Coordinates of N, CA and C in Angstrom, one line a residue:
Chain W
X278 N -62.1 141.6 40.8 CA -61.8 140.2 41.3 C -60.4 140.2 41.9
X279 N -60.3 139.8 43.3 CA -58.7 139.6 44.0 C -58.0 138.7 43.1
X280 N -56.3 139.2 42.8 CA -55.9 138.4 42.2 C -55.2 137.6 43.5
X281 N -54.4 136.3 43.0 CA -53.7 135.3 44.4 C -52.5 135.8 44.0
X282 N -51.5 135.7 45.2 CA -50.4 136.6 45.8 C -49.8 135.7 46.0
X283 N -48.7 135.4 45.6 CA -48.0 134.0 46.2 C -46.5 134.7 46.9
X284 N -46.5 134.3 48.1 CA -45.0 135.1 49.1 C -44.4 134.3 49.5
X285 N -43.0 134.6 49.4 CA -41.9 134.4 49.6 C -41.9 133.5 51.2
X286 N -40.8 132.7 51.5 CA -41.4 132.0 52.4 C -40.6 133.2 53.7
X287 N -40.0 133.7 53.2 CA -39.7 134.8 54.3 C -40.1 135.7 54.8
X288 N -41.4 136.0 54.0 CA -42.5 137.3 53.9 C -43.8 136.7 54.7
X289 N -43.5 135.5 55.1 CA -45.1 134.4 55.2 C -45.4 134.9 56.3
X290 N -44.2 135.0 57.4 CA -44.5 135.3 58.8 C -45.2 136.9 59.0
X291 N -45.5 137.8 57.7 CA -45.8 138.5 58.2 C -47.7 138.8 57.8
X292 N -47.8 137.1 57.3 CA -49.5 137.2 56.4 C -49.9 136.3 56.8
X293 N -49.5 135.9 58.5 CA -50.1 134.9 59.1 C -49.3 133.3 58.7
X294 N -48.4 133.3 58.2 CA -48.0 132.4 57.9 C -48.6 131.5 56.5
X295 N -49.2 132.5 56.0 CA -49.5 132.1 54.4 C -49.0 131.8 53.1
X296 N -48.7 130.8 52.6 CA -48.1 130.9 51.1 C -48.9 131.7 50.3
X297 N -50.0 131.6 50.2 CA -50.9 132.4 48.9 C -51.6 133.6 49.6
X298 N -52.6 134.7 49.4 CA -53.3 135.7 49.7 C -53.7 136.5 49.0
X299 N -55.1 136.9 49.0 CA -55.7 137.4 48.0 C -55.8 139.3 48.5
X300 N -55.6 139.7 46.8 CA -55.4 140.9 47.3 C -56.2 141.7 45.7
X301 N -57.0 142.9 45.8 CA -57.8 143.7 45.0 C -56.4 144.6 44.9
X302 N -56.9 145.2 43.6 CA -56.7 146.2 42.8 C -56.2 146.2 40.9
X303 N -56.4 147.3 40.2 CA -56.1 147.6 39.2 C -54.9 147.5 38.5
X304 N -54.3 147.6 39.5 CA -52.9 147.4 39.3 C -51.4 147.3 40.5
X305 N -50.6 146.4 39.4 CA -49.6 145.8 41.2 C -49.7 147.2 41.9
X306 N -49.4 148.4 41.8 CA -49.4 148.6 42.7 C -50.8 149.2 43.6
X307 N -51.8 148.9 43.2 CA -53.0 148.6 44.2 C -53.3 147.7 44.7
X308 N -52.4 146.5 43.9 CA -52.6 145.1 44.6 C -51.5 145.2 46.1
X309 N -50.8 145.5 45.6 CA -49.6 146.2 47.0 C -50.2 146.9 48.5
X310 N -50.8 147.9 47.6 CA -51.5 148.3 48.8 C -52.1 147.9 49.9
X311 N -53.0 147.4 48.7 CA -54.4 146.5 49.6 C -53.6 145.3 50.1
X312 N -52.5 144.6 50.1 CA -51.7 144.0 50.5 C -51.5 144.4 52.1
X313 N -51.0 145.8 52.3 CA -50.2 146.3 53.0 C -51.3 146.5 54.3
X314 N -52.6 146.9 53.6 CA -53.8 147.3 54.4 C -54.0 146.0 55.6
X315 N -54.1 144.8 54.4 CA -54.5 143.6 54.9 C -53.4 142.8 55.9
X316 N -52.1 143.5 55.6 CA -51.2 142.9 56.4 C -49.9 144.3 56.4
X317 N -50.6 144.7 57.7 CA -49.6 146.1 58.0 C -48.1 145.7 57.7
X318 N -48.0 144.5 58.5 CA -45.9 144.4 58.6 C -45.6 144.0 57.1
X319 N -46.2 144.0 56.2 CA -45.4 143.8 54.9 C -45.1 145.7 54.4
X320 N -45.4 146.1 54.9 CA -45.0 147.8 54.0 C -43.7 147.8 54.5
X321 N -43.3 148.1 53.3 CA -41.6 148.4 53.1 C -40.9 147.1 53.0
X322 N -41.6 146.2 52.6 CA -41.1 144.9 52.3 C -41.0 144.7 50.6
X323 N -42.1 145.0 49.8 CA -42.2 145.0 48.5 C -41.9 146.4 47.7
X324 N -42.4 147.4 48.5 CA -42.3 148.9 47.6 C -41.6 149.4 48.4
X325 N -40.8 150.6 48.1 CA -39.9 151.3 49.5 C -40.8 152.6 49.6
X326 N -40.1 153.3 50.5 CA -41.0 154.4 50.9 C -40.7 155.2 49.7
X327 N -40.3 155.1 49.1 CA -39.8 156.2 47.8 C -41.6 155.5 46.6
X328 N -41.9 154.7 46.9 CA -42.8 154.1 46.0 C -42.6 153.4 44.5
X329 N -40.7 152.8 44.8 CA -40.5 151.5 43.7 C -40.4 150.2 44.1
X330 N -40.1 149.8 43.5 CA -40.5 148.3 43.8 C -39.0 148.3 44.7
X331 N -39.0 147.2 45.0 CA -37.6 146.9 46.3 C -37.1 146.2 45.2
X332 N -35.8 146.4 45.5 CA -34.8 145.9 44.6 C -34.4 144.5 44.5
X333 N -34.9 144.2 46.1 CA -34.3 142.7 46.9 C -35.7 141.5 46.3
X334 N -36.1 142.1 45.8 CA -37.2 141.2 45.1 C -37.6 141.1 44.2
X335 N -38.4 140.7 43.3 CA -38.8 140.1 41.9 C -40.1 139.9 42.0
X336 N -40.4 140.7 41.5 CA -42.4 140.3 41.5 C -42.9 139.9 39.8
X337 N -43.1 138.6 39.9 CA -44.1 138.5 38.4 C -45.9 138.3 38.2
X338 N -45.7 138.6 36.9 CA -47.2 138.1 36.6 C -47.2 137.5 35.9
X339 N -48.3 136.1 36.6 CA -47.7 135.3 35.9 C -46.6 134.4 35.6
X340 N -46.0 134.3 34.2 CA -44.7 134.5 34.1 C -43.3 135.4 33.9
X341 N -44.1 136.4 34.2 CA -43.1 137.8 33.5 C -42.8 138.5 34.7
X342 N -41.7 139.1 34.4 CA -40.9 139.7 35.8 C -41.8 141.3 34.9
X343 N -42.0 141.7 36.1 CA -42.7 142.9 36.0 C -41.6 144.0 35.6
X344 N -40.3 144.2 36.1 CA -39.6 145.1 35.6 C -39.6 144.9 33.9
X345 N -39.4 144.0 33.2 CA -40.2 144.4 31.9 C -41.3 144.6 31.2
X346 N -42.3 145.0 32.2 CA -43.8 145.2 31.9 C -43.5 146.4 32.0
X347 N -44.6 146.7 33.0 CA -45.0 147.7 33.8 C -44.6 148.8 34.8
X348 N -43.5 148.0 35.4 CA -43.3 147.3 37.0 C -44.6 147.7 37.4
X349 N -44.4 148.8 39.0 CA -46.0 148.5 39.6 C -47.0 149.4 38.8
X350 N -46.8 150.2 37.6 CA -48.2 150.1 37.0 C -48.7 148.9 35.8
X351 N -47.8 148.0 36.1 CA -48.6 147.0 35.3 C -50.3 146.8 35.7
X352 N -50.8 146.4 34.6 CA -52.3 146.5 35.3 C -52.8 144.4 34.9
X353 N -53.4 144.3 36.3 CA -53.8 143.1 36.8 C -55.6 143.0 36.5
X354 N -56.0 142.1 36.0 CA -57.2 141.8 35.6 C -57.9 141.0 36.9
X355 N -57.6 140.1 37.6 CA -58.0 139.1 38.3 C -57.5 137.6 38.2
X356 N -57.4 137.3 36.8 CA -57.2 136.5 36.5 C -55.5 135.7 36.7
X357 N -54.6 136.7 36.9 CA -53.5 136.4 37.3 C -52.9 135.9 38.6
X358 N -52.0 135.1 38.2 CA -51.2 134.8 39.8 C -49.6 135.7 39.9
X359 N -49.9 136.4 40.9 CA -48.8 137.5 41.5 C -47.7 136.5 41.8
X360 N -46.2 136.9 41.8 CA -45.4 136.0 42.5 C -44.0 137.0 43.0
X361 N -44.0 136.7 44.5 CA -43.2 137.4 44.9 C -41.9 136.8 45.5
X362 N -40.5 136.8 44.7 CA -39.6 135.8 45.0 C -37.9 137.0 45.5
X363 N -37.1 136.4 46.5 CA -36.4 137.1 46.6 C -35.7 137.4 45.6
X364 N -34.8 138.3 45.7 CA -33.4 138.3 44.3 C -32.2 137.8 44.8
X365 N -31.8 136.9 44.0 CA -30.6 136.5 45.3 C -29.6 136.4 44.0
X366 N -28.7 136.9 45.1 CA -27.2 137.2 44.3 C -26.3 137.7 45.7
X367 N -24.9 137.4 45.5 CA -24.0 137.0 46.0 C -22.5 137.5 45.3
X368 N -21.5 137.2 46.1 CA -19.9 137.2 45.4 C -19.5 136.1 45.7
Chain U
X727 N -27.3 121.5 61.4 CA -27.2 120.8 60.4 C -27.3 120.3 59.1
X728 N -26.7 120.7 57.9 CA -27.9 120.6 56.8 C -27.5 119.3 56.2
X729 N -28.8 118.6 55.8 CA -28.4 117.2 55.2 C -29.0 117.0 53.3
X730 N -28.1 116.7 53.1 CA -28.2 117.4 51.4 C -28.1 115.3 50.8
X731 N -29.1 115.1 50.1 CA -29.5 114.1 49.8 C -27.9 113.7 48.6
X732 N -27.9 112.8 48.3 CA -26.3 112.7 46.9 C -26.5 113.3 45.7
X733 N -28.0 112.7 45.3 CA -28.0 113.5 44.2 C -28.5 114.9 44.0
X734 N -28.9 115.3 45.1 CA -28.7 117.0 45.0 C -27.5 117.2 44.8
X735 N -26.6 116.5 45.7 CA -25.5 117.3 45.4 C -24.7 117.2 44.4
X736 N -24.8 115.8 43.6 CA -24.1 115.7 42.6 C -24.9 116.4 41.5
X737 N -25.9 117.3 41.5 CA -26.5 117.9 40.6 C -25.8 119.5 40.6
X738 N -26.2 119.7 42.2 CA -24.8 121.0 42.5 C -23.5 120.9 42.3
X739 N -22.7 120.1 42.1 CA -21.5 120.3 42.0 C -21.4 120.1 40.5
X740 N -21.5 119.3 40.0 CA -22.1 119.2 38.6 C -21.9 120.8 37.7
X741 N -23.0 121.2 38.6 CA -23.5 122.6 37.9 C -22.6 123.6 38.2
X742 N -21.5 123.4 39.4 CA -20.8 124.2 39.0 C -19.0 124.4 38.7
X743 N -18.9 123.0 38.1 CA -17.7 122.8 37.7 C -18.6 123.1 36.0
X744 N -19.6 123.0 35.1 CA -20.1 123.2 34.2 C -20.2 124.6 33.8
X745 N -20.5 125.5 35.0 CA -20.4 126.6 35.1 C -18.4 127.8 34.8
X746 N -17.7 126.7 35.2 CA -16.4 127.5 34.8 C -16.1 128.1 33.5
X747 N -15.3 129.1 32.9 CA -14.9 130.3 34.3 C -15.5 131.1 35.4
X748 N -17.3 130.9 35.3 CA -17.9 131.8 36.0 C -18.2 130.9 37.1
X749 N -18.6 131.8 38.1 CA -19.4 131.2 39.2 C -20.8 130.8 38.6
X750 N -20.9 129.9 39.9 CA -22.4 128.9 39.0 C -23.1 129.0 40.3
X751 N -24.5 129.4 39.9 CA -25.5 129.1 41.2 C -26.4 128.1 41.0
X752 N -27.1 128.3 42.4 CA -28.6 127.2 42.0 C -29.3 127.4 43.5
X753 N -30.6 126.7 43.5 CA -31.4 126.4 44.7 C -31.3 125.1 45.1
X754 N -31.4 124.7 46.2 CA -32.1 123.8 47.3 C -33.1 124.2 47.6
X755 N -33.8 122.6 47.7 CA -35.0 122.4 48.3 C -35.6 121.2 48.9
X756 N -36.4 121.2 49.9 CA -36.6 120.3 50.5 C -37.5 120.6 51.3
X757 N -38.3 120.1 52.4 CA -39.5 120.1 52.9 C -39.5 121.1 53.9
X758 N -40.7 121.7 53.9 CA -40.7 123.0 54.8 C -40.3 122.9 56.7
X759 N -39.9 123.3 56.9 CA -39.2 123.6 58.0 C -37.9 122.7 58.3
X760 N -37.7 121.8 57.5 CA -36.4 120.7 57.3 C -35.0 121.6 57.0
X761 N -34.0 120.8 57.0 CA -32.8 121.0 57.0 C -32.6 120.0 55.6
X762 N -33.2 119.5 54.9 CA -33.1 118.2 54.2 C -33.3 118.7 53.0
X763 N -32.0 118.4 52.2 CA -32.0 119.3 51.0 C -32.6 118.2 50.1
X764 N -33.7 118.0 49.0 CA -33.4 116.9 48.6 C -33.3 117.0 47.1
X765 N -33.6 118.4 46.5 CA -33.7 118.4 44.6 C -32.8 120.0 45.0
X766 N -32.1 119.9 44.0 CA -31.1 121.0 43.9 C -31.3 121.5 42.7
X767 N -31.3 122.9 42.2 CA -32.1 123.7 40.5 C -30.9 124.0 40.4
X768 N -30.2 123.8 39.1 CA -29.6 124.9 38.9 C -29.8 125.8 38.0
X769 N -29.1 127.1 38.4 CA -30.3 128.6 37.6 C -29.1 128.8 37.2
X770 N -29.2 130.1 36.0 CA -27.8 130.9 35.1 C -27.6 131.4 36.3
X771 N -26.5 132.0 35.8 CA -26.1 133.1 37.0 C -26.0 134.3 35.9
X772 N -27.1 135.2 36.4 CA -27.9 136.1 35.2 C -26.3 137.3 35.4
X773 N -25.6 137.3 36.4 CA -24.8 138.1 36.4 C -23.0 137.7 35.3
X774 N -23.4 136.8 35.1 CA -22.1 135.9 34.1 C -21.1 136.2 34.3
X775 N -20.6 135.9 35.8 CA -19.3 137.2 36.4 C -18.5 135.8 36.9
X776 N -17.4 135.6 37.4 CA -16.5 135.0 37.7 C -16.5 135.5 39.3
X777 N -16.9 136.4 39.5 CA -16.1 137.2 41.1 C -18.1 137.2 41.8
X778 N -19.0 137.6 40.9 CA -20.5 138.1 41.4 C -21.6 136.4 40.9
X779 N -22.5 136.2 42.0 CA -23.4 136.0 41.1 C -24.9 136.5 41.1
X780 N -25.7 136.0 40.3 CA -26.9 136.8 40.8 C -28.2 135.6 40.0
X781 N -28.7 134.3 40.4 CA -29.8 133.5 40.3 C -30.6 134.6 39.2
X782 N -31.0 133.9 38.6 CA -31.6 134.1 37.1 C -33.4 134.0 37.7
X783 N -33.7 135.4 37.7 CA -35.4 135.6 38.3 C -36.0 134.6 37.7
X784 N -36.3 134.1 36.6 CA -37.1 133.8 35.6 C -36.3 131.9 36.5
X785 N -35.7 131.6 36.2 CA -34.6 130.2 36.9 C -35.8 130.0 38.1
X786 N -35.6 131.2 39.1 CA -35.9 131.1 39.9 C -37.9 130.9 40.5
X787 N -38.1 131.6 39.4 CA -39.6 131.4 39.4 C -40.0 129.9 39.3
X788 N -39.3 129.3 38.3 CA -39.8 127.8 37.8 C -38.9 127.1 38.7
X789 N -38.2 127.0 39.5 CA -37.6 126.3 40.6 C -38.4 126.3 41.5
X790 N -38.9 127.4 41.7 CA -39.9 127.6 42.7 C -41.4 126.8 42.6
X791 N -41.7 126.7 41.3 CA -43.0 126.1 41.1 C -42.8 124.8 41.2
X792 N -41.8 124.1 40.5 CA -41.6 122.9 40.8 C -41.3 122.4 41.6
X793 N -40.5 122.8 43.4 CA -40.5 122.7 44.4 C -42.1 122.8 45.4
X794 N -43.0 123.4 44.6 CA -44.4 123.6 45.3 C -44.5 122.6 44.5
X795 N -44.8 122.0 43.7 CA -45.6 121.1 42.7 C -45.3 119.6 43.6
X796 N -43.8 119.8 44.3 CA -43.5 118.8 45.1 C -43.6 118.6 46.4
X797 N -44.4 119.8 46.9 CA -44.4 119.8 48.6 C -43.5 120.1 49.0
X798 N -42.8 121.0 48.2 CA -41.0 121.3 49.2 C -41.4 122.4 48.7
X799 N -39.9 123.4 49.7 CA -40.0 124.5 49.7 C -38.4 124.8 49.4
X800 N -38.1 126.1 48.9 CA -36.4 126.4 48.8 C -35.9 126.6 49.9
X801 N -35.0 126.2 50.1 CA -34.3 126.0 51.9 C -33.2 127.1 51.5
X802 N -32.4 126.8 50.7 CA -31.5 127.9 50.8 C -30.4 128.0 49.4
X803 N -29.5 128.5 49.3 CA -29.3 128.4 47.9 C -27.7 128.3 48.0
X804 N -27.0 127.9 46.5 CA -25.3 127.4 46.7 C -25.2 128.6 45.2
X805 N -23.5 128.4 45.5 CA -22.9 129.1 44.4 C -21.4 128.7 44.8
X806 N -20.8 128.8 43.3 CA -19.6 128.2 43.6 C -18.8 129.5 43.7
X807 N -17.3 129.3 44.2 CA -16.3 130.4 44.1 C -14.9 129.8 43.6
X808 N -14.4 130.6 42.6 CA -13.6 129.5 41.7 C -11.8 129.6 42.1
X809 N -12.0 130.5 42.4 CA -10.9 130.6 43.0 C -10.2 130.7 44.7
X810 N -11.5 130.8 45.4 CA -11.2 131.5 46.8 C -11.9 129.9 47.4
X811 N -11.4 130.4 49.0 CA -11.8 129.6 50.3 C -13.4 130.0 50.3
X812 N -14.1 128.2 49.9 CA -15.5 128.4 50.2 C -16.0 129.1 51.8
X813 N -16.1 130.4 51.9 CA -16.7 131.3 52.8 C -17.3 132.6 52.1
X814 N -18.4 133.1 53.2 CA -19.2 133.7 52.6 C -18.7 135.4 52.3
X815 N -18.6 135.9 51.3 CA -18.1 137.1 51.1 C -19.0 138.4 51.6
X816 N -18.1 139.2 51.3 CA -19.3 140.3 53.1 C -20.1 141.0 51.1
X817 N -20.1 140.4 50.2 CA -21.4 140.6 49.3 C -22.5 139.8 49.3
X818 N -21.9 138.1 49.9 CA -22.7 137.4 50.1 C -23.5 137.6 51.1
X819 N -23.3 138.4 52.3 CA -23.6 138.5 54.1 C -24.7 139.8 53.6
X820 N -24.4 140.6 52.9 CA -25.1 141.7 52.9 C -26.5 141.6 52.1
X821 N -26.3 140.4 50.9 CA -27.4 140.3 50.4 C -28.1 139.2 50.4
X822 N -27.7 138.3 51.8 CA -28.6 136.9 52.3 C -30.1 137.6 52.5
X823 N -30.9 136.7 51.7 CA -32.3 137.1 51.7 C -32.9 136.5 52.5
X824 N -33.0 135.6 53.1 CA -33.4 135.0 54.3 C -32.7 134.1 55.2
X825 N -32.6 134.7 56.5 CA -32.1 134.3 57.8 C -32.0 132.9 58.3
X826 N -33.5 132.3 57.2 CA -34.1 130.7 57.7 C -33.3 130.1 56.8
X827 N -32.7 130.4 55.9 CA -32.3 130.0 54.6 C -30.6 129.6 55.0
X828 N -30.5 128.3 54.0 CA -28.9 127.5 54.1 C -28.2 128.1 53.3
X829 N -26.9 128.7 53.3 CA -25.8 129.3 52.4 C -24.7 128.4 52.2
X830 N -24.9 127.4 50.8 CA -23.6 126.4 50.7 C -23.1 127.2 49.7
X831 N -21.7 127.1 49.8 CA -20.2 127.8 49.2 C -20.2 126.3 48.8
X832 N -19.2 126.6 47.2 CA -18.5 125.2 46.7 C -17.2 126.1 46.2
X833 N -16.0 125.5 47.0 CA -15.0 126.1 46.3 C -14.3 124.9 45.5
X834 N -13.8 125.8 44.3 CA -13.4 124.6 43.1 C -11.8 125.2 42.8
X835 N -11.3 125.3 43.9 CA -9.7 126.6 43.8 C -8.8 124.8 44.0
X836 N -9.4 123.6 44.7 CA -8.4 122.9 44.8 C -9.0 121.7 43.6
X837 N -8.0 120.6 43.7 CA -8.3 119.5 42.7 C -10.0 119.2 43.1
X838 N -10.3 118.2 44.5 CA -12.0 118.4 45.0 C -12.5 119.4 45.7
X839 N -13.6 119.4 44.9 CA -14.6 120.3 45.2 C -14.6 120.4 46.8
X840 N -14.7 121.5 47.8 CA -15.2 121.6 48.9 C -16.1 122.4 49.2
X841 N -17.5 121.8 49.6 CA -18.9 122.0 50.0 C -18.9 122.6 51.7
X842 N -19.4 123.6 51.9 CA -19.3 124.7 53.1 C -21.2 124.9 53.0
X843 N -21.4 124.9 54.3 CA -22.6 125.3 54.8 C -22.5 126.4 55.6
X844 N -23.8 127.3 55.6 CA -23.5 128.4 56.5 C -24.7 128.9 56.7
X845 N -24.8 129.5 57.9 CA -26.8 130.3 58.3 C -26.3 131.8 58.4
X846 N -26.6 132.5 57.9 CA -26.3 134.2 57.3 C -27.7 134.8 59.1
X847 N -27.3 135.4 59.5 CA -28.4 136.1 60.2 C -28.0 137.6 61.2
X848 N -29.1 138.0 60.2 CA -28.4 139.7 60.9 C -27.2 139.8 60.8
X849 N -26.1 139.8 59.4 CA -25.0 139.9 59.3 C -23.9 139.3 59.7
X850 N -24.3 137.9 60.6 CA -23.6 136.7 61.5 C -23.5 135.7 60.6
X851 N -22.1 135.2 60.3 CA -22.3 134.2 59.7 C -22.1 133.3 60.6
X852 N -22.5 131.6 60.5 CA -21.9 130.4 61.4 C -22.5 129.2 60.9
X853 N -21.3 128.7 60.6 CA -21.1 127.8 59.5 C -21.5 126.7 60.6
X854 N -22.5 125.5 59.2 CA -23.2 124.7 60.0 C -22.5 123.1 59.2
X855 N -22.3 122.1 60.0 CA -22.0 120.8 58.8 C -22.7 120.1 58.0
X856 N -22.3 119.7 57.2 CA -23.3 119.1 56.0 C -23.0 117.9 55.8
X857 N -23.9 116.8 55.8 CA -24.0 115.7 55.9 C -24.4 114.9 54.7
X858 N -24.3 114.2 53.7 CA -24.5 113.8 52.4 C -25.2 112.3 52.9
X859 N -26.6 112.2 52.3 CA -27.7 110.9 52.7 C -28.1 110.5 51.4
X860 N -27.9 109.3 51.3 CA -28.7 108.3 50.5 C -30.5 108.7 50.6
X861 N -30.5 107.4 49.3 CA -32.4 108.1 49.4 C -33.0 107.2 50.9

């Protein structure tokens, strides 16, 4: 079952201009994938080419910031909502 | 132009004369594609630094929801600086997360607060003025 993807409004412009988007897999980081399949200009937006999460961002499930889960092997059932928000910090 | 409704702002400045000794952050929000700030969040500053700050993910998640829950969207985000000239620090230039996004500075170095706007893009800062609106 696709879980819903909820993106950043700065990421929108590259999923057609969508807030939400449904995306398959076992886990974030298949949900990523198939993300990336379905919308080529998002790779290297969420995962870097090394294959961690990007630092400039915050992905939960749910309500839980995945760096205290899983990160991307957290495993996704369907039933969750993905949320992808920048990290913002400053001097 | 950005136009920041009163009591956003009196919620942001609020939050960050409350915030001293540290710097204090928070979001704006207001309707998608607008300049119109109209509910202001304020989040910890997960970094609890005086010189750094860094919006509290978890802050940020539920600001976020509540801004959809309202048909708005986060426009851009403030933080105070407690000692220096509200301008944006080349920490702040390097890690603006979005280009579309408003960057209000509040410096709290004199007796009033002074509120500074600014659009971060591709490493360009250019500071924009800010206008304070009744409902």
């Amino acid at each position: 079952m696709p879980v819903d993807v909820r993106l950043p409004t700065v990421l929108r412009q590259y999923a057609g201009g969508q807030a939400t988007v449904k995306a398959n897999g076992a886990t974030l980081r298949e949900v990523f994938e198939d993300l990336v399949l379905q919308f080529p200009q998002l790779h290297g937006q969420v995962v870097t080419e090394d294959g961690a999460l990007h630092k400039f961002v915050n992905v939960y499930v749910n309500d839980d910031d995945v760096r205290y889960l899983d990160k991307l092997d957290t495993k996704v059932t369907g039933s969750e909502t993905i949320s992808i928000l920048p990290a913002v910090a400053g001097g | 132009m950005l136009r920041l409704r009163d009591s956003a702002y009196a919620v942001m400045i609020g939050h960050c004369y409350d915030g001293l000794p540290l710097e204090a952050c928070g979001l704006l929000a207001g309707p998608l594609g607008s300049s119109n700030v109209t509910v202001a969040y304020p989040t910890a500053n997960a970094a609890a630094s005086s010189r750094v700050y860094t919006v509290d993910p978890r802050d940020y998640l539920r600001a976020d929801r509540d801004a959809e829950r309202r048909g708005l969207v986060i426009l851009g985000v403030f933080h105070s600086h407690t000692h220096t000239d509200p301008y944006p620090s080349p920490t702040d230039v390097a890690q603006a997360p979005d280009p579309d996004w408003h960057y209000v500075l509040v410096s709290l170095r004199d007796e009033a607060p002074m509120t500074r706007s600014y659009r971060i893009v591709d490493g360009k800062i250019s500071e924009e003025p800010v206008v304070l609106v009744g409902r």
